[in-house]
Amino acid sequence: MQAYRVALDLQNKYPAEHSQARHDGSVWRKIWRLNVPPKVRTLLWRACSNILPTRENLQRRKVQIDPKCEICLQHPETTCHVLWECPFARDIWSVAGRRIQKSPTGTSDFFSLFRSMANRLSKQELESWAMVVWAIWGARNKFYFKKTQLQPLGIVEGAISMLNDFQRLIASQTTPCRRYQAYNLVTKN
Ligand SMILES: [Zn+2]
């Protein structure tokens, strides 16, 4: 709820960045319908709402910080930069499969990027895409806070194997009630 309020707050403060398209509920519904672990959906929602604590977002919220990406040291660390455009992210996308790594033209922010990918990819491909986004954010945090760098292939394989485990667990539950219980169990972890 707190995160939702921050998103609304940012939306009111920066209306220019939130085009009419953001009020199109179908994009948000697509996120919530993805068959991925709940933490992945939440990360995707935060990225699309532009409320991830990237260096650029922190600076915008008056935190005294250099907005430059600490990994490539070239561009401001926006959501789109760190998850899609940074050479560090591109290395990870390059091993993630041909269809999900290709950039649609004319994307200016992460919300537009997600919308284009959602229109282009099958549901299963979009689920893999979401997992890789989540894994890149995790790898970025490891780099920033623990100064460790993981191999792109390991990052992608870890994410896809987590997706497979999650989908197998949910599918193995025989009744809606058990599926719900399994889902809650995953949510708690
Ligand atoms: Zn960078």
mmCIF file of C-alpha atoms and ligand atoms in Angstrom:
data_model
loop_
_atom_site.group_PDB
_atom_site.id
_atom_site.type_symbol
_atom_site.label_atom_id
_atom_site.label_comp_id
_atom_site.label_asym_id
_atom_site.label_seq_id
_atom_site.Cartn_x
_atom_site.Cartn_y
_atom_site.Cartn_z
ATOM 1 C CA MET A 1 0.000 0.000 0.000
ATOM 2 C CA GLN A 2 2.880 2.302 0.904
ATOM 3 C CA ALA A 3 4.523 1.677 -2.489
ATOM 4 C CA TYR A 4 1.228 2.395 -4.218
ATOM 5 C CA ARG A 5 0.997 5.750 -2.458
ATOM 6 C CA VAL A 6 4.532 6.660 -3.498
ATOM 7 C CA ALA A 7 3.644 5.783 -7.092
ATOM 8 C CA LEU A 8 0.585 8.016 -6.958
ATOM 9 C CA ASP A 9 2.663 10.757 -5.413
ATOM 10 C CA LEU A 10 5.262 10.526 -8.179
ATOM 11 C CA GLN A 11 2.511 10.414 -10.769
ATOM 12 C CA ASN A 12 1.081 13.681 -9.453
ATOM 13 C CA LYS A 13 4.488 15.320 -9.256
ATOM 14 C CA TYR A 14 5.668 14.321 -12.697
ATOM 15 C CA PRO A 15 2.580 14.259 -14.908
ATOM 16 C CA ALA A 16 4.607 14.800 -18.095
ATOM 17 C CA GLU A 17 6.255 11.424 -17.734
ATOM 18 C CA HIS A 18 2.957 9.668 -17.406
ATOM 19 C CA SER A 19 1.199 9.700 -20.700
ATOM 20 C CA GLN A 20 -2.443 8.872 -21.142
ATOM 21 C CA ALA A 21 -1.354 5.304 -21.837
ATOM 22 C CA ARG A 22 -0.565 4.770 -18.179
ATOM 23 C CA HIS A 23 -4.235 4.959 -17.393
ATOM 24 C CA ASP A 24 -4.823 2.039 -19.722
ATOM 25 C CA GLY A 25 -5.654 -0.649 -17.184
ATOM 26 C CA SER A 26 -4.946 -3.503 -19.597
ATOM 27 C CA VAL A 27 -1.180 -2.995 -19.236
ATOM 28 C CA TRP A 28 -1.333 -3.240 -15.447
ATOM 29 C CA ARG A 29 -3.671 -6.237 -15.654
ATOM 30 C CA LYS A 30 -1.106 -7.970 -17.882
ATOM 31 C CA ILE A 31 1.482 -7.635 -15.124
ATOM 32 C CA TRP A 32 -0.794 -9.114 -12.452
ATOM 33 C CA ARG A 33 -1.831 -12.012 -14.683
ATOM 34 C CA LEU A 34 1.716 -13.194 -15.346
ATOM 35 C CA ASN A 35 2.345 -16.661 -13.945
ATOM 36 C CA VAL A 36 5.568 -15.627 -12.196
ATOM 37 C CA PRO A 37 6.531 -15.439 -8.505
ATOM 38 C CA PRO A 38 4.742 -12.522 -6.798
ATOM 39 C CA LYS A 39 8.037 -10.726 -6.078
ATOM 40 C CA VAL A 40 8.718 -10.621 -9.832
ATOM 41 C CA ARG A 41 5.313 -9.085 -10.548
ATOM 42 C CA THR A 42 5.890 -6.493 -7.824
ATOM 43 C CA LEU A 43 9.299 -5.584 -9.251
ATOM 44 C CA LEU A 44 7.815 -5.203 -12.724
ATOM 45 C CA TRP A 45 5.026 -3.025 -11.373
ATOM 46 C CA ARG A 46 7.533 -0.824 -9.505
ATOM 47 C CA ALA A 47 9.684 -0.520 -12.652
ATOM 48 C CA CYS A 48 6.665 0.443 -14.796
ATOM 49 C CA SER A 49 5.570 2.959 -12.140
ATOM 50 C CA ASN A 50 9.099 4.390 -12.126
ATOM 51 C CA ILE A 51 9.493 4.034 -8.370
ATOM 52 C CA LEU A 52 12.560 1.777 -8.230
ATOM 53 C CA PRO A 53 15.372 3.432 -6.244
ATOM 54 C CA THR A 54 17.624 3.980 -9.250
ATOM 55 C CA ARG A 55 20.216 6.706 -8.822
ATOM 56 C CA GLU A 56 18.262 9.044 -11.071
ATOM 57 C CA ASN A 57 15.040 8.492 -9.126
ATOM 58 C CA LEU A 58 16.839 9.049 -5.826
ATOM 59 C CA GLN A 59 18.298 12.307 -7.092
ATOM 60 C CA ARG A 60 14.867 13.387 -8.291
ATOM 61 C CA ARG A 61 13.601 12.780 -4.785
ATOM 62 C CA LYS A 62 16.249 15.165 -3.457
ATOM 63 C CA VAL A 63 18.749 12.577 -2.267
ATOM 64 C CA GLN A 64 22.278 13.974 -2.635
ATOM 65 C CA ILE A 65 23.653 11.481 -5.102
ATOM 66 C CA ASP A 66 25.382 11.372 -8.475
ATOM 67 C CA PRO A 67 22.718 10.081 -10.874
ATOM 68 C CA LYS A 68 25.313 8.409 -13.085
ATOM 69 C CA CYS A 69 25.179 4.631 -13.501
ATOM 70 C CA GLU A 70 27.886 3.133 -11.309
ATOM 71 C CA ILE A 71 28.363 0.199 -13.645
ATOM 72 C CA CYS A 72 29.064 1.828 -17.023
ATOM 73 C CA LEU A 73 29.837 5.321 -15.640
ATOM 74 C CA GLN A 74 28.354 6.806 -18.814
ATOM 75 C CA HIS A 75 24.646 7.547 -18.482
ATOM 76 C CA PRO A 76 22.170 8.565 -15.773
ATOM 77 C CA GLU A 77 20.841 5.460 -14.087
ATOM 78 C CA THR A 78 17.186 5.525 -15.129
ATOM 79 C CA THR A 79 14.978 2.438 -14.859
ATOM 80 C CA CYS A 80 15.197 1.844 -18.596
ATOM 81 C CA HIS A 81 18.951 2.303 -18.554
ATOM 82 C CA VAL A 82 19.745 -0.146 -15.797
ATOM 83 C CA LEU A 83 17.265 -2.840 -16.837
ATOM 84 C CA TRP A 84 17.594 -2.594 -20.605
ATOM 85 C CA GLU A 85 20.186 -0.241 -22.088
ATOM 86 C CA CYS A 86 23.274 -0.456 -19.865
ATOM 87 C CA PRO A 87 26.043 -2.647 -21.382
ATOM 88 C CA PHE A 88 25.760 -4.700 -18.194
ATOM 89 C CA ALA A 89 22.057 -5.364 -18.919
ATOM 90 C CA ARG A 90 22.715 -5.945 -22.644
ATOM 91 C CA ASP A 91 25.263 -8.661 -21.773
ATOM 92 C CA ILE A 92 22.573 -10.437 -19.784
ATOM 93 C CA TRP A 93 19.899 -9.968 -22.476
ATOM 94 C CA SER A 94 22.316 -11.281 -25.104
ATOM 95 C CA VAL A 95 22.174 -14.749 -23.540
ATOM 96 C CA ALA A 96 18.429 -14.614 -22.818
ATOM 97 C CA GLY A 97 17.108 -15.692 -26.209
ATOM 98 C CA ARG A 98 16.675 -13.897 -29.470
ATOM 99 C CA ARG A 99 13.048 -12.817 -29.269
ATOM 100 C CA ILE A 100 13.047 -11.410 -25.771
ATOM 101 C CA GLN A 101 16.287 -9.437 -26.107
ATOM 102 C CA LYS A 102 15.290 -7.373 -29.151
ATOM 103 C CA SER A 103 14.412 -3.784 -28.519
ATOM 104 C CA PRO A 104 11.182 -2.469 -29.958
ATOM 105 C CA THR A 105 11.615 0.912 -31.625
ATOM 106 C CA GLY A 106 10.483 4.147 -30.055
ATOM 107 C CA THR A 107 10.554 3.185 -26.399
ATOM 108 C CA SER A 108 11.391 6.093 -24.172
ATOM 109 C CA ASP A 109 10.718 4.663 -20.754
ATOM 110 C CA PHE A 110 10.248 1.354 -19.030
ATOM 111 C CA PHE A 111 6.460 1.506 -19.101
ATOM 112 C CA SER A 112 6.481 1.874 -22.906
ATOM 113 C CA LEU A 113 9.078 -0.871 -23.170
ATOM 114 C CA PHE A 114 6.939 -3.272 -21.157
ATOM 115 C CA ARG A 115 3.849 -2.371 -23.198
ATOM 116 C CA SER A 116 5.660 -3.077 -26.474
ATOM 117 C CA MET A 117 7.046 -6.361 -25.197
ATOM 118 C CA ALA A 118 3.616 -7.377 -23.875
ATOM 119 C CA ASN A 119 2.142 -6.780 -27.333
ATOM 120 C CA ARG A 120 4.904 -8.657 -29.142
ATOM 121 C CA LEU A 121 5.639 -11.674 -27.009
ATOM 122 C CA SER A 122 3.588 -14.730 -26.095
ATOM 123 C CA LYS A 123 2.546 -15.001 -22.432
ATOM 124 C CA GLN A 124 5.280 -17.567 -21.727
ATOM 125 C CA GLU A 125 7.912 -15.390 -23.422
ATOM 126 C CA LEU A 126 6.731 -12.377 -21.462
ATOM 127 C CA GLU A 127 7.031 -14.409 -18.263
ATOM 128 C CA SER A 128 10.655 -15.267 -19.116
ATOM 129 C CA TRP A 129 11.251 -11.616 -19.963
ATOM 130 C CA ALA A 130 9.860 -10.544 -16.565
ATOM 131 C CA MET A 131 12.119 -13.062 -14.794
ATOM 132 C CA VAL A 132 15.199 -11.676 -16.548
ATOM 133 C CA VAL A 133 14.198 -8.090 -15.634
ATOM 134 C CA TRP A 134 13.925 -9.196 -12.005
ATOM 135 C CA ALA A 135 17.290 -10.994 -12.184
ATOM 136 C CA ILE A 136 19.016 -7.932 -13.693
ATOM 137 C CA TRP A 137 17.744 -5.747 -10.849
ATOM 138 C CA GLY A 138 19.031 -8.333 -8.360
ATOM 139 C CA ALA A 139 22.420 -8.495 -10.100
ATOM 140 C CA ARG A 140 22.578 -4.694 -10.117
ATOM 141 C CA ASN A 141 21.977 -4.636 -6.352
ATOM 142 C CA LYS A 142 24.654 -7.273 -5.783
ATOM 143 C CA PHE A 143 27.071 -5.155 -7.777
ATOM 144 C CA TYR A 144 26.148 -1.944 -5.921
ATOM 145 C CA PHE A 145 26.000 -3.294 -2.394
ATOM 146 C CA LYS A 146 28.270 -6.317 -2.350
ATOM 147 C CA LYS A 147 30.581 -5.429 -5.220
ATOM 148 C CA THR A 148 30.147 -8.873 -6.698
ATOM 149 C CA GLN A 149 29.469 -9.498 -10.354
ATOM 150 C CA LEU A 150 27.708 -12.592 -11.592
ATOM 151 C CA GLN A 151 28.081 -14.171 -15.004
ATOM 152 C CA PRO A 152 25.282 -13.308 -17.484
ATOM 153 C CA LEU A 153 24.592 -16.955 -18.287
ATOM 154 C CA GLY A 154 24.314 -17.863 -14.597
ATOM 155 C CA ILE A 155 21.929 -14.948 -14.011
ATOM 156 C CA VAL A 156 19.626 -15.990 -16.860
ATOM 157 C CA GLU A 157 19.731 -19.710 -16.045
ATOM 158 C CA GLY A 158 18.959 -19.011 -12.377
ATOM 159 C CA ALA A 159 15.971 -16.851 -13.326
ATOM 160 C CA ILE A 160 14.524 -19.334 -15.810
ATOM 161 C CA SER A 161 14.980 -22.251 -13.453
ATOM 162 C CA MET A 162 13.156 -20.319 -10.729
ATOM 163 C CA LEU A 163 10.320 -19.672 -13.188
ATOM 164 C CA ASN A 164 10.104 -23.363 -14.086
ATOM 165 C CA ASP A 165 10.069 -24.403 -10.413
ATOM 166 C CA PHE A 166 7.350 -21.871 -9.628
ATOM 167 C CA GLN A 167 5.123 -22.846 -12.555
ATOM 168 C CA ARG A 168 5.581 -26.558 -11.812
ATOM 169 C CA LEU A 169 4.631 -26.036 -8.176
ATOM 170 C CA ILE A 170 1.482 -24.073 -9.028
ATOM 171 C CA ALA A 171 0.479 -26.558 -11.778
ATOM 172 C CA SER A 172 0.989 -29.558 -9.490
ATOM 173 C CA GLN A 173 -1.717 -28.418 -7.108
ATOM 174 C CA THR A 174 -4.871 -30.274 -7.994
ATOM 175 C CA THR A 175 -7.571 -27.943 -6.699
ATOM 176 C CA PRO A 176 -7.955 -24.138 -6.776
ATOM 177 C CA CYS A 177 -7.767 -24.190 -2.973
ATOM 178 C CA ARG A 178 -4.415 -25.995 -2.959
ATOM 179 C CA ARG A 179 -3.111 -23.755 -5.737
ATOM 180 C CA TYR A 180 -4.044 -20.775 -3.581
ATOM 181 C CA GLN A 181 -2.248 -22.280 -0.579
ATOM 182 C CA ALA A 182 0.863 -22.996 -2.658
ATOM 183 C CA TYR A 183 0.750 -19.483 -4.024
ATOM 184 C CA ASN A 184 0.577 -18.042 -0.502
ATOM 185 C CA LEU A 185 3.485 -20.188 0.553
ATOM 186 C CA VAL A 186 5.565 -18.800 -2.302
ATOM 187 C CA THR A 187 4.442 -15.274 -1.457
ATOM 188 C CA LYS A 188 5.734 -15.616 2.094
ATOM 189 C CA ASN A 189 9.211 -16.695 0.985
HETATM 190 ZN ZN ZN B 1 25.069 1.789 -17.109
#
